[in-house]
């Protein structure tokens, strides 16, 4: 019976009504504070995981994992692509021609990066084919002078499929009439949308059309590489460039988007640490709850000691009580946190549709919606950390209860 005493009495103290209602209030606030801290921590880390996942799958699905370029342009790119594709970390290779320019249509202008591609190759290294809202990559045939625009770029220009746009490139053409900027009319054959800032500044055309516009002949600017592990982009790029010899250079995604990825990782760790302080404060509120309970239960503790309860059993009673309060709070927080993490994207989207307020402007942020990705490893870390903090917070009040001398208490009863 005495072996079960800590659990029986500890759980009964949790359920029992208090003569002092203030103790019940403090106990309730400790429980709710712990639940709130755990729920918020799960929600925020899920949102940070969502941003991290979107960066990997969407932005880095459009941005080259790695690029290999040759000084003066790359003429025999097919042989080089065959050679590079044999590298163990390379999944696919595609040629490209890049040209910075300014699109103009109906009196509106917008700067963009126009990439000349071969559709069959591009599908192997990019996710653009999966995010076409209108048209198809197959419309980019040689000599058609078709162009595929990002959704925001098309909206900023006020154009749709079938409309004509003018591309002005920052290179001059010398004619008998003088020096003029190089212009070319394109037909909008498709629109893509990936929900990132790339929708506002990226366009695709056929590689042969872009070669003619840039006067490259049969040369391309470089090769785009798709890697099996994008986090190995730096070492893999250096290894490939060193194997090709002089005259080549390599660039990987860390040069363009590495800072953003590192910032998200750092923010996740810092926000997690700061929010864990909220959980710690709520857990240590249990200290004040148990101290008041110990003071209120002096007589009960003394009676238990006189019938044979050991100091260890008395200590166990209040550890069990504190852990019961903490576990209830943690369970409530986990349930609420998981529910919010799984539905926050839909909730925010519904709120934006009702109010017309755009929380994430794609012209400012790299995605235009609030992502959320629940990681169970994070949940287990949060739960275990909250449990450990709760257990630590029970030790001091339980130790004080175990030191109570029954003779001194019962003397005044």
PDB file of N, CA and C in Angstrom, residues 58-59 62-63 99-104 108-115 128 131 133 147-159 165 167 190-204 257 360-368:
ATOM      1  N   UNK A  58      10.464  24.494 -54.001  1.00  0.00           N
ATOM      2  CA  UNK A  58       9.969  25.432 -55.006  1.00  0.00           C
ATOM      3  C   UNK A  58      11.078  26.318 -55.557  1.00  0.00           C
ATOM      4  N   UNK A  59      11.677  27.124 -54.688  1.00  0.00           N
ATOM      5  CA  UNK A  59      12.693  28.056 -55.168  1.00  0.00           C
ATOM      6  C   UNK A  59      13.891  27.307 -55.744  1.00  0.00           C
ATOM      7  N   UNK A  62      13.455  25.675 -59.072  1.00  0.00           N
ATOM      8  CA  UNK A  62      13.566  26.548 -60.243  1.00  0.00           C
ATOM      9  C   UNK A  62      14.984  27.072 -60.420  1.00  0.00           C
ATOM     10  N   UNK A  63      15.657  27.330 -59.318  1.00  0.00           N
ATOM     11  CA  UNK A  63      17.023  27.847 -59.371  1.00  0.00           C
ATOM     12  C   UNK A  63      17.981  26.681 -59.592  1.00  0.00           C
ATOM     13  N   UNK A  99      19.780  35.968 -70.431  1.00  0.00           N
ATOM     14  CA  UNK A  99      19.823  37.343 -70.915  1.00  0.00           C
ATOM     15  C   UNK A  99      18.974  38.231 -70.019  1.00  0.00           C
ATOM     16  N   UNK A 100      19.609  39.211 -69.386  1.00  0.00           N
ATOM     17  CA  UNK A 100      18.860  40.214 -68.634  1.00  0.00           C
ATOM     18  C   UNK A 100      18.222  41.181 -69.614  1.00  0.00           C
ATOM     19  N   UNK A 101      16.972  41.555 -69.349  1.00  0.00           N
ATOM     20  CA  UNK A 101      16.294  42.461 -70.266  1.00  0.00           C
ATOM     21  C   UNK A 101      15.126  43.162 -69.616  1.00  0.00           C
ATOM     22  N   UNK A 102      14.451  43.941 -70.426  1.00  0.00           N
ATOM     23  CA  UNK A 102      13.286  44.698 -69.969  1.00  0.00           C
ATOM     24  C   UNK A 102      12.125  44.400 -70.904  1.00  0.00           C
ATOM     25  N   UNK A 103      11.041  43.843 -70.341  1.00  0.00           N
ATOM     26  CA  UNK A 103       9.846  43.587 -71.126  1.00  0.00           C
ATOM     27  C   UNK A 103       8.968  44.841 -71.138  1.00  0.00           C
ATOM     28  N   UNK A 104       8.325  45.060 -72.277  1.00  0.00           N
ATOM     29  CA  UNK A 104       7.430  46.206 -72.422  1.00  0.00           C
ATOM     30  C   UNK A 104       6.162  45.748 -73.129  1.00  0.00           C
ATOM     31  N   UNK A 108       3.604  49.496 -70.184  1.00  0.00           N
ATOM     32  CA  UNK A 108       4.179  49.009 -68.926  1.00  0.00           C
ATOM     33  C   UNK A 108       5.517  48.333 -69.191  1.00  0.00           C
ATOM     34  N   UNK A 109       6.423  48.470 -68.253  1.00  0.00           N
ATOM     35  CA  UNK A 109       7.728  47.837 -68.379  1.00  0.00           C
ATOM     36  C   UNK A 109       8.063  47.068 -67.104  1.00  0.00           C
ATOM     37  N   UNK A 110       8.835  46.014 -67.265  1.00  0.00           N
ATOM     38  CA  UNK A 110       9.232  45.189 -66.126  1.00  0.00           C
ATOM     39  C   UNK A 110      10.522  44.455 -66.478  1.00  0.00           C
ATOM     40  N   UNK A 111      11.511  44.571 -65.601  1.00  0.00           N
ATOM     41  CA  UNK A 111      12.758  43.863 -65.801  1.00  0.00           C
ATOM     42  C   UNK A 111      12.602  42.380 -65.507  1.00  0.00           C
ATOM     43  N   UNK A 112      13.375  41.550 -66.211  1.00  0.00           N
ATOM     44  CA  UNK A 112      13.287  40.107 -66.019  1.00  0.00           C
ATOM     45  C   UNK A 112      14.555  39.436 -66.509  1.00  0.00           C
ATOM     46  N   UNK A 113      14.766  38.223 -66.040  1.00  0.00           N
ATOM     47  CA  UNK A 113      15.841  37.370 -66.519  1.00  0.00           C
ATOM     48  C   UNK A 113      15.218  36.356 -67.475  1.00  0.00           C
ATOM     49  N   UNK A 114      15.604  36.408 -68.731  1.00  0.00           N
ATOM     50  CA  UNK A 114      15.068  35.512 -69.745  1.00  0.00           C
ATOM     51  C   UNK A 114      16.065  34.381 -69.946  1.00  0.00           C
ATOM     52  N   UNK A 115      15.593  33.160 -69.800  1.00  0.00           N
ATOM     53  CA  UNK A 115      16.451  31.984 -69.934  1.00  0.00           C
ATOM     54  C   UNK A 115      16.041  31.200 -71.164  1.00  0.00           C
ATOM     55  N   UNK A 128       9.410  23.605 -63.443  1.00  0.00           N
ATOM     56  CA  UNK A 128       8.524  24.554 -64.120  1.00  0.00           C
ATOM     57  C   UNK A 128       7.402  23.845 -64.865  1.00  0.00           C
ATOM     58  N   UNK A 131       4.203  23.463 -62.946  1.00  0.00           N
ATOM     59  CA  UNK A 131       3.548  24.666 -62.418  1.00  0.00           C
ATOM     60  C   UNK A 131       3.077  25.596 -63.543  1.00  0.00           C
ATOM     61  N   UNK A 133       0.412  27.364 -65.523  1.00  0.00           N
ATOM     62  CA  UNK A 133      -1.002  27.726 -65.424  1.00  0.00           C
ATOM     63  C   UNK A 133      -1.671  27.760 -66.788  1.00  0.00           C
ATOM     64  N   UNK A 147       7.417  33.062 -75.664  1.00  0.00           N
ATOM     65  CA  UNK A 147       7.994  33.270 -74.343  1.00  0.00           C
ATOM     66  C   UNK A 147       6.991  32.841 -73.283  1.00  0.00           C
ATOM     67  N   UNK A 148       7.502  32.253 -72.216  1.00  0.00           N
ATOM     68  CA  UNK A 148       6.683  31.879 -71.060  1.00  0.00           C
ATOM     69  C   UNK A 148       7.044  32.807 -69.917  1.00  0.00           C
ATOM     70  N   UNK A 149       6.040  33.472 -69.351  1.00  0.00           N
ATOM     71  CA  UNK A 149       6.255  34.464 -68.298  1.00  0.00           C
ATOM     72  C   UNK A 149       5.781  33.948 -66.954  1.00  0.00           C
ATOM     73  N   UNK A 150       6.407  34.447 -65.895  1.00  0.00           N
ATOM     74  CA  UNK A 150       5.907  34.200 -64.556  1.00  0.00           C
ATOM     75  C   UNK A 150       4.573  34.895 -64.349  1.00  0.00           C
ATOM     76  N   UNK A 151       3.760  34.373 -63.450  1.00  0.00           N
ATOM     77  CA  UNK A 151       2.412  34.898 -63.224  1.00  0.00           C
ATOM     78  C   UNK A 151       2.436  36.375 -62.850  1.00  0.00           C
ATOM     79  N   UNK A 152       3.287  36.753 -61.901  1.00  0.00           N
ATOM     80  CA  UNK A 152       3.345  38.155 -61.483  1.00  0.00           C
ATOM     81  C   UNK A 152       3.915  39.046 -62.574  1.00  0.00           C
ATOM     82  N   UNK A 153       4.882  38.534 -63.325  1.00  0.00           N
ATOM     83  CA  UNK A 153       5.435  39.307 -64.433  1.00  0.00           C
ATOM     84  C   UNK A 153       4.364  39.586 -65.473  1.00  0.00           C
ATOM     85  N   UNK A 154       3.556  38.579 -65.803  1.00  0.00           N
ATOM     86  CA  UNK A 154       2.478  38.773 -66.776  1.00  0.00           C
ATOM     87  C   UNK A 154       1.445  39.764 -66.256  1.00  0.00           C
ATOM     88  N   UNK A 155       1.115  39.659 -64.965  1.00  0.00           N
ATOM     89  CA  UNK A 155       0.128  40.588 -64.406  1.00  0.00           C
ATOM     90  C   UNK A 155       0.661  42.014 -64.372  1.00  0.00           C
ATOM     91  N   UNK A 156       1.929  42.171 -64.044  1.00  0.00           N
ATOM     92  CA  UNK A 156       2.521  43.518 -64.018  1.00  0.00           C
ATOM     93  C   UNK A 156       2.536  44.140 -65.408  1.00  0.00           C
ATOM     94  N   UNK A 157       2.705  43.301 -66.424  1.00  0.00           N
ATOM     95  CA  UNK A 157       2.695  43.807 -67.799  1.00  0.00           C
ATOM     96  C   UNK A 157       1.284  43.895 -68.373  1.00  0.00           C
ATOM     97  N   UNK A 158       0.326  43.265 -67.696  1.00  0.00           N
ATOM     98  CA  UNK A 158      -1.053  43.277 -68.178  1.00  0.00           C
ATOM     99  C   UNK A 158      -1.254  42.451 -69.429  1.00  0.00           C
ATOM    100  N   UNK A 159      -0.571  41.316 -69.525  1.00  0.00           N
ATOM    101  CA  UNK A 159      -0.661  40.486 -70.727  1.00  0.00           C
ATOM    102  C   UNK A 159      -1.106  39.081 -70.352  1.00  0.00           C
ATOM    103  N   UNK A 165       4.740  40.926 -76.472  1.00  0.00           N
ATOM    104  CA  UNK A 165       5.573  41.737 -75.587  1.00  0.00           C
ATOM    105  C   UNK A 165       6.885  42.029 -76.304  1.00  0.00           C
ATOM    106  N   UNK A 167      10.937  42.706 -75.873  1.00  0.00           N
ATOM    107  CA  UNK A 167      12.092  42.525 -74.994  1.00  0.00           C
ATOM    108  C   UNK A 167      13.207  43.455 -75.439  1.00  0.00           C
ATOM    109  N   UNK A 190       2.712  31.014 -72.718  1.00  0.00           N
ATOM    110  CA  UNK A 190       2.426  30.299 -71.484  1.00  0.00           C
ATOM    111  C   UNK A 190       2.711  31.144 -70.260  1.00  0.00           C
ATOM    112  N   UNK A 191       2.128  30.751 -69.147  1.00  0.00           N
ATOM    113  CA  UNK A 191       2.319  31.439 -67.860  1.00  0.00           C
ATOM    114  C   UNK A 191       2.516  30.373 -66.792  1.00  0.00           C
ATOM    115  N   UNK A 192       3.523  30.556 -65.960  1.00  0.00           N
ATOM    116  CA  UNK A 192       3.772  29.619 -64.857  1.00  0.00           C
ATOM    117  C   UNK A 192       3.634  30.343 -63.522  1.00  0.00           C
ATOM    118  N   UNK A 193       3.398  29.574 -62.475  1.00  0.00           N
ATOM    119  CA  UNK A 193       3.280  30.135 -61.134  1.00  0.00           C
ATOM    120  C   UNK A 193       3.813  29.122 -60.128  1.00  0.00           C
ATOM    121  N   UNK A 194       4.865  29.510 -59.409  1.00  0.00           N
ATOM    122  CA  UNK A 194       5.420  28.653 -58.354  1.00  0.00           C
ATOM    123  C   UNK A 194       5.194  29.248 -56.969  1.00  0.00           C
ATOM    124  N   UNK A 195       4.553  30.432 -56.899  1.00  0.00           N
ATOM    125  CA  UNK A 195       4.285  31.052 -55.603  1.00  0.00           C
ATOM    126  C   UNK A 195       5.510  31.619 -54.946  1.00  0.00           C
ATOM    127  N   UNK A 196       6.466  32.085 -55.751  1.00  0.00           N
ATOM    128  CA  UNK A 196       7.696  32.659 -55.213  1.00  0.00           C
ATOM    129  C   UNK A 196       8.007  33.949 -55.950  1.00  0.00           C
ATOM    130  N   UNK A 197       9.054  34.656 -55.482  1.00  0.00           N
ATOM    131  CA  UNK A 197       9.431  35.905 -56.129  1.00  0.00           C
ATOM    132  C   UNK A 197       9.903  35.685 -57.566  1.00  0.00           C
ATOM    133  N   UNK A 198      10.222  34.437 -57.914  1.00  0.00           N
ATOM    134  CA  UNK A 198      10.626  34.129 -59.279  1.00  0.00           C
ATOM    135  C   UNK A 198       9.499  34.389 -60.268  1.00  0.00           C
ATOM    136  N   UNK A 199       8.249  34.360 -59.801  1.00  0.00           N
ATOM    137  CA  UNK A 199       7.111  34.631 -60.682  1.00  0.00           C
ATOM    138  C   UNK A 199       7.136  36.057 -61.220  1.00  0.00           C
ATOM    139  N   UNK A 200       7.872  36.946 -60.574  1.00  0.00           N
ATOM    140  CA  UNK A 200       7.870  38.353 -60.963  1.00  0.00           C
ATOM    141  C   UNK A 200       9.066  38.740 -61.822  1.00  0.00           C
ATOM    142  N   UNK A 201      10.060  37.863 -61.935  1.00  0.00           N
ATOM    143  CA  UNK A 201      11.273  38.297 -62.640  1.00  0.00           C
ATOM    144  C   UNK A 201      11.923  37.211 -63.486  1.00  0.00           C
ATOM    145  N   UNK A 202      11.140  36.200 -63.885  1.00  0.00           N
ATOM    146  CA  UNK A 202      11.720  35.109 -64.656  1.00  0.00           C
ATOM    147  C   UNK A 202      10.845  34.808 -65.870  1.00  0.00           C
ATOM    148  N   UNK A 203      11.510  34.554 -66.999  1.00  0.00           N
ATOM    149  CA  UNK A 203      10.815  34.196 -68.238  1.00  0.00           C
ATOM    150  C   UNK A 203      11.654  33.157 -68.974  1.00  0.00           C
ATOM    151  N   UNK A 204      10.979  32.370 -69.835  1.00  0.00           N
ATOM    152  CA  UNK A 204      11.652  31.315 -70.591  1.00  0.00           C
ATOM    153  C   UNK A 204      11.342  31.470 -72.068  1.00  0.00           C
ATOM    154  N   UNK A 257      20.990  31.967 -53.196  1.00  0.00           N
ATOM    155  CA  UNK A 257      19.956  31.787 -52.176  1.00  0.00           C
ATOM    156  C   UNK A 257      20.485  31.173 -50.894  1.00  0.00           C
ATOM    157  N   UNK A 360       1.905  38.007 -47.013  1.00  0.00           N
ATOM    158  CA  UNK A 360       3.234  37.827 -47.602  1.00  0.00           C
ATOM    159  C   UNK A 360       3.204  38.317 -49.040  1.00  0.00           C
ATOM    160  N   UNK A 361       3.726  39.510 -49.264  1.00  0.00           N
ATOM    161  CA  UNK A 361       3.788  40.075 -50.606  1.00  0.00           C
ATOM    162  C   UNK A 361       4.886  39.370 -51.387  1.00  0.00           C
ATOM    163  N   UNK A 362       4.562  38.718 -52.505  1.00  0.00           N
ATOM    164  CA  UNK A 362       5.592  37.996 -53.266  1.00  0.00           C
ATOM    165  C   UNK A 362       6.674  38.901 -53.828  1.00  0.00           C
ATOM    166  N   UNK A 363       6.404  40.214 -53.883  1.00  0.00           N
ATOM    167  CA  UNK A 363       7.455  41.135 -54.326  1.00  0.00           C
ATOM    168  C   UNK A 363       8.479  41.387 -53.230  1.00  0.00           C
ATOM    169  N   UNK A 364       8.134  41.007 -51.995  1.00  0.00           N
ATOM    170  CA  UNK A 364       9.036  41.199 -50.855  1.00  0.00           C
ATOM    171  C   UNK A 364       9.571  39.866 -50.353  1.00  0.00           C
ATOM    172  N   UNK A 365       8.671  38.876 -50.205  1.00  0.00           N
ATOM    173  CA  UNK A 365       9.048  37.573 -49.672  1.00  0.00           C
ATOM    174  C   UNK A 365       9.186  36.562 -50.804  1.00  0.00           C
ATOM    175  N   UNK A 366       9.945  35.499 -50.557  1.00  0.00           N
ATOM    176  CA  UNK A 366      10.218  34.551 -51.628  1.00  0.00           C
ATOM    177  C   UNK A 366       9.059  33.599 -51.883  1.00  0.00           C
ATOM    178  N   UNK A 367       8.040  33.560 -51.021  1.00  0.00           N
ATOM    179  CA  UNK A 367       6.796  32.850 -51.311  1.00  0.00           C
ATOM    180  C   UNK A 367       5.639  33.740 -50.894  1.00  0.00           C
ATOM    181  N   UNK A 368       4.456  33.456 -51.458  1.00  0.00           N
ATOM    182  CA  UNK A 368       3.323  34.363 -51.268  1.00  0.00           C
ATOM    183  C   UNK A 368       2.269  33.813 -50.318  1.00  0.00           C
TER     184      UNK A 368
END
